[in-house]
CSV table of C-alpha atoms in Angstrom, one decimal:
chain,number,residue,atom,x,y,z
A,172,MET,CA,26.8,-0.7,11.1
A,173,ILE,CA,26.7,1.3,14.2
A,174,THR,CA,23.9,1.1,16.6
A,175,GLY,CA,22.4,2.5,20.1
A,176,ASN,CA,23.6,5.8,21.7
A,177,LYS,CA,26.3,6.3,19.1
A,178,ILE,CA,24.0,6.7,16.3
A,179,GLN,CA,21.4,9.0,17.9
A,180,ASN,CA,24.3,11.3,19.0
A,181,ILE,CA,25.4,11.5,15.4
A,182,GLY,CA,21.6,12.2,14.3
A,183,ASN,CA,21.5,14.8,17.2
A,184,ILE,CA,24.6,16.5,16.1
A,185,TYR,CA,23.2,16.7,12.3
A,186,ARG,CA,20.1,18.0,13.9
A,187,LEU,CA,21.7,20.9,15.8
A,188,THR,CA,24.1,22.0,13.0
A,189,GLU,CA,20.9,22.1,11.0
A,190,GLN,CA,19.7,24.8,13.4
A,191,PHE,CA,22.5,27.0,12.9
A,192,GLU,CA,23.8,28.6,9.7
A,193,LEU,CA,27.3,28.0,10.9
A,194,ILE,CA,28.6,26.4,14.3
A,195,SER,CA,32.0,25.5,16.0
A,196,ARG,CA,32.6,22.2,17.6
A,197,THR,CA,32.9,23.9,20.9
A,198,ASP,CA,29.3,25.1,20.7
A,199,LEU,CA,28.3,21.5,19.6
A,200,ALA,CA,29.9,20.0,22.6
A,201,LYS,CA,27.8,22.7,25.0
A,202,LEU,CA,24.7,22.2,23.3
A,203,SER,CA,25.0,18.2,23.2
A,204,GLY,CA,26.5,17.7,26.5
A,205,LEU,CA,28.9,15.4,24.5
A,206,ALA,CA,32.7,15.4,25.1
A,207,PRO,CA,34.9,17.4,22.7
A,208,ALA,CA,36.5,14.4,21.5
A,209,SER,CA,33.3,12.7,21.0
A,210,ILE,CA,32.3,15.7,18.9
A,211,THR,CA,35.6,15.4,16.7
A,212,ASN,CA,34.8,12.0,15.8
A,213,ILE,CA,31.1,12.4,15.1
A,214,THR,CA,31.6,15.6,13.0
A,215,LYS,CA,34.3,13.7,11.0
A,216,LEU,CA,32.0,10.8,10.1
A,217,LEU,CA,29.4,13.4,9.0
A,218,ILE,CA,31.9,15.4,6.9
A,219,ASP,CA,33.4,12.2,5.5
A,220,LYS,CA,29.7,11.0,4.4
A,221,GLN,CA,29.2,14.4,3.0
A,222,PHE,CA,26.2,15.4,5.5
A,223,ILE,CA,28.1,18.6,7.0
A,224,LEU,CA,30.8,20.4,5.6
A,225,GLU,CA,33.7,22.9,7.2
A,226,ARG,CA,33.5,26.7,6.4
A,227,SER,CA,36.1,29.2,7.1
A,228,VAL,CA,34.8,32.5,8.7
A,229,GLN,CA,37.3,35.5,8.9
A,230,ASP,CA,36.4,37.7,11.9
A,231,CYS,CA,36.6,41.4,11.1
A,232,ASN,CA,38.0,42.0,14.4
A,233,SER,CA,40.9,39.8,14.2
A,234,ARG,CA,43.9,39.3,11.9
A,235,GLY,CA,44.7,35.7,12.8
A,236,ARG,CA,43.6,32.4,11.1
A,237,PRO,CA,40.0,32.2,10.0
A,238,ALA,CA,37.7,30.4,12.3
A,239,VAL,CA,36.2,27.2,11.1
A,240,GLY,CA,32.6,26.5,11.4
A,241,LEU,CA,30.2,23.5,10.6
A,242,SER,CA,27.1,23.6,8.3
A,243,VAL,CA,25.1,21.3,6.6
A,244,SER,CA,25.6,20.0,3.1
A,245,THR,CA,23.2,20.0,0.4
A,246,PHE,CA,25.6,19.2,-2.2
A,247,PHE,CA,25.7,15.5,-2.2
A,248,TRP,CA,22.7,13.8,-0.6
A,249,LYS,CA,19.1,13.8,-2.6
A,250,GLN,CA,15.9,12.4,-1.6
A,251,LEU,CA,12.9,11.5,-4.0
A,252,CYS,CA,9.5,12.4,-2.6
A,253,LEU,CA,6.4,11.1,-3.9
A,254,THR,CA,2.7,12.7,-3.2
A,255,ILE,CA,0.1,10.3,-4.1
A,256,PHE,CA,-3.6,11.8,-4.9
A,257,ALA,CA,-6.8,10.1,-5.8
A,258,ASP,CA,-6.3,11.1,-9.4
A,259,HIS,CA,-2.5,12.2,-9.9
A,260,LEU,CA,1.1,11.7,-8.6
A,261,THR,CA,3.6,14.2,-7.8
A,262,ILE,CA,7.3,13.3,-8.1
A,263,SER,CA,10.0,15.7,-6.4
A,264,LEU,CA,13.7,15.2,-6.6
A,265,CYS,CA,15.1,17.3,-3.5
A,266,LYS,CA,18.0,18.5,-1.6
A,267,LEU,CA,18.2,17.2,2.2
A,268,ASP,CA,17.0,20.7,3.2
A,269,GLY,CA,13.7,20.3,1.1
A,270,SER,CA,14.3,22.7,-1.7
A,271,VAL,CA,13.0,21.1,-5.1
A,272,ILE,CA,15.7,20.5,-7.8
A,273,HIS,CA,12.8,19.2,-10.1
A,274,ARG,CA,9.4,18.4,-10.0
A,275,GLN,CA,6.7,16.7,-12.2
A,276,ASP,CA,2.9,15.7,-11.9
A,277,TYR,CA,1.7,12.4,-13.7
A,278,THR,CA,-2.0,11.6,-13.7
A,279,PHE,CA,-4.0,8.4,-13.8
A,280,SER,CA,-7.6,7.6,-13.6
A,281,LEU,CA,-9.7,5.1,-11.7
A,282,SER,CA,-9.3,2.4,-14.1
A,283,ASP,CA,-5.6,2.4,-13.4
A,284,TYR,CA,-5.8,1.5,-9.8
A,285,PRO,CA,-5.8,-2.5,-10.4
A,286,ASN,CA,-2.1,-1.5,-11.7
A,287,LEU,CA,-1.3,1.6,-9.9
A,288,ASP,CA,2.1,0.2,-8.6
A,289,GLU,CA,3.1,-0.4,-12.1
A,290,ILE,CA,2.2,2.9,-13.2
A,291,ILE,CA,3.8,4.5,-10.4
A,292,ALA,CA,7.0,2.9,-10.9
A,293,GLU,CA,7.0,3.6,-14.6
A,294,ASN,CA,6.2,7.2,-14.0
A,295,LEU,CA,9.4,7.3,-11.5
A,296,GLN,CA,11.4,5.6,-14.3
A,297,THR,CA,10.3,8.3,-16.5
A,298,PHE,CA,11.1,11.1,-14.1
A,299,ARG,CA,14.7,9.2,-13.3
A,300,GLN,CA,15.7,9.6,-16.8
A,301,ASN,CA,14.9,13.0,-17.4
A,302,GLN,CA,17.1,14.1,-14.3
A,303,PRO,CA,20.2,11.7,-14.4
A,304,LEU,CA,21.3,10.9,-10.7
A,305,ASN,CA,23.8,8.4,-9.3
A,306,ASP,CA,21.9,6.1,-7.3
A,307,ALA,CA,24.4,6.4,-4.8
A,308,GLN,CA,23.3,10.1,-3.8
A,309,ILE,CA,19.6,9.0,-3.1
A,310,LEU,CA,19.4,8.8,0.8
A,311,ALA,CA,15.6,7.7,0.8
A,312,LEU,CA,12.2,7.7,-0.8
A,313,SER,CA,9.5,9.0,1.2
A,314,ILE,CA,6.2,8.5,-0.2
A,315,ALA,CA,2.9,10.6,1.2
A,316,VAL,CA,-0.5,8.9,0.6
A,317,VAL,CA,-3.4,11.2,0.4
A,318,GLY,CA,-5.5,8.4,1.5
A,319,ARG,CA,-5.1,4.7,3.4
A,320,ILE,CA,-2.2,2.5,4.0
A,321,ASN,CA,-2.0,-0.5,5.9
A,322,ALA,CA,-0.6,-1.4,9.3
A,323,GLU,CA,2.8,-2.7,7.6
A,324,LYS,CA,3.1,0.6,5.9
A,325,ASN,CA,3.9,-1.2,2.4
A,326,THR,CA,0.4,-1.1,0.9
A,327,ILE,CA,-2.1,1.8,-0.4
A,328,VAL,CA,-5.1,0.5,0.6
A,329,GLN,CA,-7.7,3.4,-0.2
A,330,LEU,CA,-7.8,6.5,-2.4
A,331,GLY,CA,-10.6,8.7,-2.2
A,332,GLN,CA,-13.5,6.7,-1.7
A,333,HIS,CA,-12.1,3.7,-3.5
A,334,SER,CA,-10.7,0.5,-1.9
A,335,LEU,CA,-7.5,-0.8,-3.9
A,336,LYS,CA,-4.5,-3.1,-2.8
A,337,CYS,CA,-1.4,-1.0,-4.2
A,338,ARG,CA,1.7,-2.9,-3.2
A,339,ILE,CA,3.8,0.2,-3.9
A,340,VAL,CA,6.8,-0.8,-1.6
A,341,GLU,CA,7.3,-4.3,-2.8
A,342,LYS,CA,7.0,-2.9,-6.5
A,343,LEU,CA,9.9,-0.2,-6.1
A,344,GLN,CA,12.2,-2.5,-3.7
A,345,VAL,CA,13.0,-4.5,-6.8
A,346,VAL,CA,14.8,-1.5,-8.3
A,347,TYR,CA,15.9,0.4,-5.1
A,348,SER,CA,18.0,-0.5,-2.3
A,349,GLN,CA,17.7,2.7,-0.3
A,350,PRO,CA,14.8,2.9,2.5
A,351,ILE,CA,11.2,3.3,1.2
A,352,LEU,CA,9.4,5.2,3.6
A,353,LEU,CA,5.3,5.0,3.2
A,354,ASN,CA,3.0,6.9,5.2
A,355,GLU,CA,-0.5,8.4,5.1
A,356,HIS,CA,-0.1,12.3,4.2
A,357,PHE,CA,-2.3,13.1,7.4
A,358,HIS,CA,0.7,11.7,9.6
A,359,LEU,CA,3.3,13.5,7.6
A,360,TRP,CA,1.4,16.9,7.6
A,361,LEU,CA,1.5,16.7,11.3
A,362,LEU,CA,4.9,15.7,11.4
A,363,ALA,CA,6.0,18.8,9.2
A,364,GLU,CA,4.0,21.1,10.9
A,365,SER,CA,5.5,20.3,14.2
A,366,THR,CA,9.1,20.5,13.2
A,367,LEU,CA,9.0,23.1,10.3
A,368,GLY,CA,5.7,24.6,9.9
A,369,SER,CA,3.2,26.8,12.3
A,370,LEU,CA,3.4,24.7,15.4
A,371,ILE,CA,6.9,24.9,16.1
A,372,GLY,CA,7.1,25.3,19.8
A,373,ASP,CA,3.6,24.1,20.6
A,374,ASP,CA,3.2,21.2,22.7
A,375,ASN,CA,-0.7,20.9,23.0
A,376,VAL,CA,-2.5,20.8,19.7
A,377,ILE,CA,-5.6,19.2,18.1
A,378,PHE,CA,-4.9,18.4,14.4
A,379,LEU,CA,-8.2,18.2,12.5
A,380,GLN,CA,-8.6,17.2,8.8
A,381,ILE,CA,-12.1,17.4,7.0
A,382,ASP,CA,-11.7,15.6,3.8
A,383,ASP,CA,-12.6,12.4,2.1
A,384,ALA,CA,-12.8,11.2,6.0
A,385,ILE,CA,-12.5,12.8,9.1
A,386,ARG,CA,-8.8,12.6,10.5
A,387,LEU,CA,-7.8,13.7,14.1
A,388,SER,CA,-4.7,13.5,15.9
A,389,ILE,CA,-3.9,15.2,19.3
A,390,LEU,CA,-0.2,16.7,20.2
A,391,LEU,CA,-0.1,16.4,24.2
A,392,ARG,CA,3.0,17.5,26.1
A,393,GLY,CA,4.8,17.3,23.0
A,394,ALA,CA,4.0,13.8,22.1
A,395,LEU,CA,1.2,12.5,19.7
A,396,LEU,CA,-1.3,10.3,21.3
A,397,HIS,CA,-1.7,8.1,18.2
A,398,GLU,CA,0.8,7.9,15.5
A,399,GLN,CA,-1.8,8.0,12.9
A,400,ASN,CA,-5.3,8.9,13.4
A,401,MET,CA,-7.9,8.9,16.3
A,402,ASN,CA,-11.1,7.2,15.3
A,403,VAL,CA,-13.8,9.9,16.2
A,404,ASP,CA,-16.2,8.7,13.2
A,405,HIS,CA,-18.5,6.9,15.5
A,406,MET,CA,-18.8,9.5,17.9
A,407,LEU,CA,-22.5,10.2,18.3
A,408,MET,CA,-24.0,13.6,17.6
A,409,PRO,CA,-27.0,15.5,19.1
A,410,ARG,CA,-30.0,16.1,16.6
A,411,PHE,CA,-29.0,19.6,15.8
A,412,SER,CA,-31.7,20.3,13.2
A,413,ALA,CA,-33.9,18.7,10.5
A,414,LEU,CA,-30.9,18.5,8.4
A,415,SER,CA,-29.4,15.9,10.5
A,416,ASP,CA,-32.1,13.6,9.3
A,417,GLU,CA,-31.8,14.4,5.9
A,418,ILE,CA,-28.4,13.2,5.1
A,419,TYR,CA,-28.6,9.3,5.4
A,420,PRO,CA,-32.6,8.8,6.2
A,421,GLU,CA,-31.9,5.2,5.5
A,422,LEU,CA,-29.7,4.5,8.1
A,423,ASP,CA,-31.0,3.6,11.6
A,424,SER,CA,-31.0,6.5,14.2
A,425,ILE,CA,-27.5,5.6,16.3
A,426,GLU,CA,-25.7,5.2,13.1
A,427,ARG,CA,-27.3,8.3,11.5
A,428,TYR,CA,-26.0,10.5,13.9
A,429,GLN,CA,-22.6,9.5,13.9
A,430,LEU,CA,-19.9,12.4,13.3
A,431,ASN,CA,-18.9,10.7,10.1
A,432,ASN,CA,-22.5,10.7,8.7
A,433,GLN,CA,-23.0,14.5,9.5
A,434,ALA,CA,-20.1,16.6,9.0
A,435,SER,CA,-17.7,14.3,6.6
A,436,LEU,CA,-17.4,16.0,3.0
A,437,GLN,CA,-19.7,13.2,2.0
A,438,ALA,CA,-22.4,14.0,4.2
A,439,LEU,CA,-21.9,17.6,3.0
A,440,ILE,CA,-22.3,16.7,-0.4
A,441,GLN,CA,-25.6,14.8,0.5
A,442,LEU,CA,-27.2,17.9,1.9
A,443,ILE,CA,-25.8,19.9,-1.3
A,444,ASP,CA,-27.0,17.3,-3.7
A,445,LYS,CA,-30.6,17.6,-1.8
A,446,HIS,CA,-30.7,21.6,-1.4
A,447,LEU,CA,-28.1,23.1,-3.6
A,448,PRO,CA,-28.0,20.8,-6.5
A,449,LYS,CA,-24.9,21.4,-9.1
A,450,ASN,CA,-25.4,19.5,-12.1
A,451,CYS,CA,-22.2,18.4,-14.3
A,452,GLU,CA,-20.6,15.8,-16.1
A,453,MET,CA,-17.1,14.7,-14.8
A,454,ASP,CA,-15.7,12.1,-12.7
A,455,ASP,CA,-16.3,11.5,-9.1
A,456,GLU,CA,-13.3,13.3,-7.7
A,457,HIS,CA,-13.5,16.5,-9.7
A,458,LEU,CA,-17.1,16.4,-9.2
A,459,LYS,CA,-16.8,16.3,-5.5
A,460,GLU,CA,-14.5,19.4,-5.9
A,461,THR,CA,-16.8,21.1,-8.1
A,462,LYS,CA,-19.8,21.0,-5.4
A,463,ILE,CA,-17.7,22.0,-2.8
A,464,THR,CA,-16.8,25.1,-4.6
A,465,HIS,CA,-20.2,25.8,-5.6
A,466,PHE,CA,-21.4,25.3,-1.9
A,467,CYS,CA,-18.5,28.0,-0.7
A,468,GLU,CA,-20.0,30.2,-3.2
A,469,GLN,CA,-23.4,30.2,-2.0
A,470,VAL,CA,-22.2,30.8,1.5
A,471,GLU,CA,-20.1,33.7,0.4
A,472,ALA,CA,-23.2,35.0,-1.5
A,473,LYS,CA,-25.2,34.5,1.8
A,474,ASN,CA,-27.7,32.0,0.3
A,475,PRO,CA,-30.0,31.0,3.5
A,476,THR,CA,-29.9,27.6,2.7
A,477,ALA,CA,-26.4,27.5,2.5
A,478,LEU,CA,-25.9,29.5,5.5
A,479,ALA,CA,-28.1,26.8,7.2
A,480,ILE,CA,-25.7,23.7,6.1
A,481,LEU,CA,-23.0,25.7,7.1
A,482,GLU,CA,-24.6,26.0,10.5
A,483,HIS,CA,-25.2,22.4,10.8
A,484,ILE,CA,-21.7,21.4,9.6
A,485,SER,CA,-20.1,23.7,12.4
A,486,SER,CA,-22.5,22.6,15.1
A,487,ASN,CA,-21.3,19.0,14.7
A,488,LEU,CA,-17.7,19.9,14.4
A,489,ALA,CA,-17.7,22.4,17.5
A,490,TYR,CA,-19.5,19.5,19.5
A,491,MET,CA,-16.9,17.2,18.6
A,492,LEU,CA,-13.9,19.4,19.6
A,493,MET,CA,-15.6,20.7,22.6
A,494,ASN,CA,-15.6,17.2,24.1
A,495,LEU,CA,-12.0,17.0,23.2
A,496,VAL,CA,-10.9,20.1,24.2
A,497,ASN,CA,-12.8,19.8,27.8
A,498,ILE,CA,-10.6,16.7,28.2
A,499,PHE,CA,-7.2,17.7,27.1
A,500,SER,CA,-7.3,21.3,27.9
A,501,THR,CA,-6.1,22.1,24.2
A,502,GLU,CA,-6.0,25.9,23.2
A,503,LYS,CA,-4.9,25.3,19.7
A,504,ILE,CA,-6.7,23.4,16.8
A,505,LEU,CA,-5.1,23.1,13.4
A,506,PHE,CA,-7.4,23.0,10.8
A,507,ASP,CA,-7.3,21.6,7.0
A,508,SER,CA,-10.0,21.2,4.6
A,509,PRO,CA,-11.5,22.1,1.2
A,510,LEU,CA,-13.8,24.3,3.3
A,511,LEU,CA,-11.1,27.0,4.0
A,512,ARG,CA,-12.5,29.0,1.5
A,513,ILE,CA,-15.0,29.9,3.5
A,514,LYS,CA,-12.6,30.1,6.4
A,515,ALA,CA,-14.1,33.3,8.0
A,516,PRO,CA,-17.6,32.2,8.8
A,517,LEU,CA,-16.8,28.7,9.3
A,518,PHE,CA,-14.0,29.7,12.0
A,519,GLU,CA,-16.3,32.5,13.5
A,520,GLN,CA,-19.5,29.8,14.0
A,521,ILE,CA,-16.8,27.0,15.6
A,522,THR,CA,-15.3,29.3,17.9
A,523,GLN,CA,-18.4,30.9,19.1
A,524,LYS,CA,-20.1,27.4,19.6
A,525,LEU,CA,-16.9,26.2,21.4
A,526,ASN,CA,-16.8,29.2,23.8
A,527,GLU,CA,-20.5,28.6,24.8
A,528,LYS,CA,-19.8,25.4,25.7
A,529,MET,CA,-16.4,25.2,27.5
A,530,ILE,CA,-16.0,24.1,31.0
A,531,ASN,CA,-12.6,26.0,31.7
A,532,ARG,CA,-13.5,29.5,30.5
A,533,ASP,CA,-9.9,30.5,31.0
A,534,LEU,CA,-9.1,28.5,27.9
A,535,ASN,CA,-8.5,30.7,24.9
A,536,VAL,CA,-9.1,28.7,22.0
A,537,GLN,CA,-7.6,29.4,18.7
A,538,LEU,CA,-8.4,28.1,15.3
A,539,VAL,CA,-5.5,28.0,12.7
A,540,THR,CA,-4.6,26.7,9.4
A,541,SER,CA,-1.8,24.8,7.9
A,542,HIS,CA,1.7,26.5,6.9
A,543,PHE,CA,1.6,23.9,4.1
A,544,ASP,CA,-0.5,23.5,0.8
A,545,LYS,CA,-1.4,20.1,0.4
A,546,ASN,CA,1.2,19.3,-2.2
A,547,CYS,CA,4.0,21.0,-0.3
A,548,THR,CA,7.3,18.9,-1.0
A,549,LEU,CA,8.2,19.4,2.6
A,550,ILE,CA,5.4,17.2,3.8
A,551,PRO,CA,7.2,13.8,2.4
A,552,CYS,CA,10.7,15.7,3.4
A,553,ALA,CA,9.5,15.5,7.0
A,554,MET,CA,9.8,11.9,7.1
A,555,ILE,CA,13.2,11.6,6.0
A,556,LYS,CA,14.4,14.3,8.2
A,557,GLN,CA,13.3,12.6,11.0
A,558,GLY,CA,14.9,9.4,9.7
A,559,ILE,CA,18.1,11.6,9.9
A,560,TYR,CA,17.8,13.1,13.2
A,561,GLU,CA,16.8,9.6,14.9
A,562,GLY,CA,19.9,8.1,13.0
A,563,SER,CA,17.7,5.4,11.3
A,564,LEU,CA,18.8,6.7,7.8
A,565,ILE,CA,22.6,7.0,8.4
A,566,LYS,CA,23.2,4.1,10.5
A,567,ASN,CA,24.0,1.9,7.4
A,568,ILE,CA,25.9,4.8,5.8
A,569,ILE,CA,28.3,5.6,8.5
A,570,PRO,CA,31.0,3.0,9.4
A,571,ASP,CA,31.4,1.7,12.8
C-alpha cells in the first residue's frame, strides 16, 4: 500500500489525464508541477493497473514515428451504482466515465422496510446474475440514498417520511470486498453539479432542495460550509398571511412559524388538502406526487386559491434565501424540487421578493436548475470519481 503525497499525486495525474482526450507525459509534468521521472513512474503504475492507456497519434505534418499520448481507459474497471428511493431501487453497472452498461429498477413497499437490507442485497445479486462480471473488475459500490443516513455512513435511517434501520453497508460487506460508499443523495447531487454539471467554475452557490425535507448547503469560495446539510428547518418565518396559521394550527406560535412547517412539501400538502382537495386511493408516496401535480395544474390554470398558496410558499423561501444571500453575498442559487413544473411563476416570485429585500443592490441573484434528473447515474458515480481523484480508491490497488 502507498500513502501520503504519492497517492495524491497519482489521483491528480488520473484527474488531469481525464480532463483531456489525449495528453502527453510532458504536458502532464507541466500541469502537475511534478518531475518528468515522477510522471513516468506514476503513469506506468496507472497503465499497469488499467486506469489509463497509451494511444498513438500520427501528426499529418510529420513523417516520423507517431506521437504517444495518454488517455483514460474505460475497458477494465467498472462501478456499481445504486440509488435508493422511498419505493424503488435503481442499480446501474457503469464504466469509470459514468456511461451506463446496464441499468435495472426494482420496486419495494413500506412493508419491506424491516428487511430492506436483505431485499437490496437480493436485487443486487439478481442484477449481477444477469450481467456476468469479474469481481476483480469492480472498483467500488456507490449508494445514493434519497433520504437520511446515520453519521457513520453505514445505515439508512429514513426514506420518505418513514424511519427505519437498514444496515446496508454491513449486509453488502459480507459479499463484496470492495469499498462500499453510502451517502445521502443530496450530498452527491452537490458533488456532481460542482464537478460535472451546471456549476463547474462556480465557487459561491446556495444549494436548495425542497422535497420530503428542506435541504440546504452553501458552497463558499469553492468549499462546502457543511459536508451534508445545513439545518434551517427551525428558522422562524414572518406571518405572511392567514395561510401561515392554517398549516399546523395545533402547534404553538413559535413552532408553527418555523420554516419546515411553512414551506416544506408536507406543509404545502396541508394547504392542498384544505383548499384544493384531491381524493384518490393509493400509497402515501404516490398520493403525495398526485397532490403536488394537482397543485401545479391549478397554478397553471391560474386558480386564485392555488396562486395564493404559491405566494405563501415563495414568500417563505425568499425570506430564508434573503438572509443567506445577505450574509454570504451569493449570486447563484441551485434549486431542486417537484415544484419545478411551475418553475416560471415560482422563480419569478422568489427573484422579485429577493430583489426587494437585498441589502447589496449590486448583487444579481440567479436561480438555476439541476443539470441532472434525480435518477441520473452520474450522481452516485460522482463519489467514486472523487475517490479516484483523492487516491483513496486506488491506494490499495497500486503496489508500493
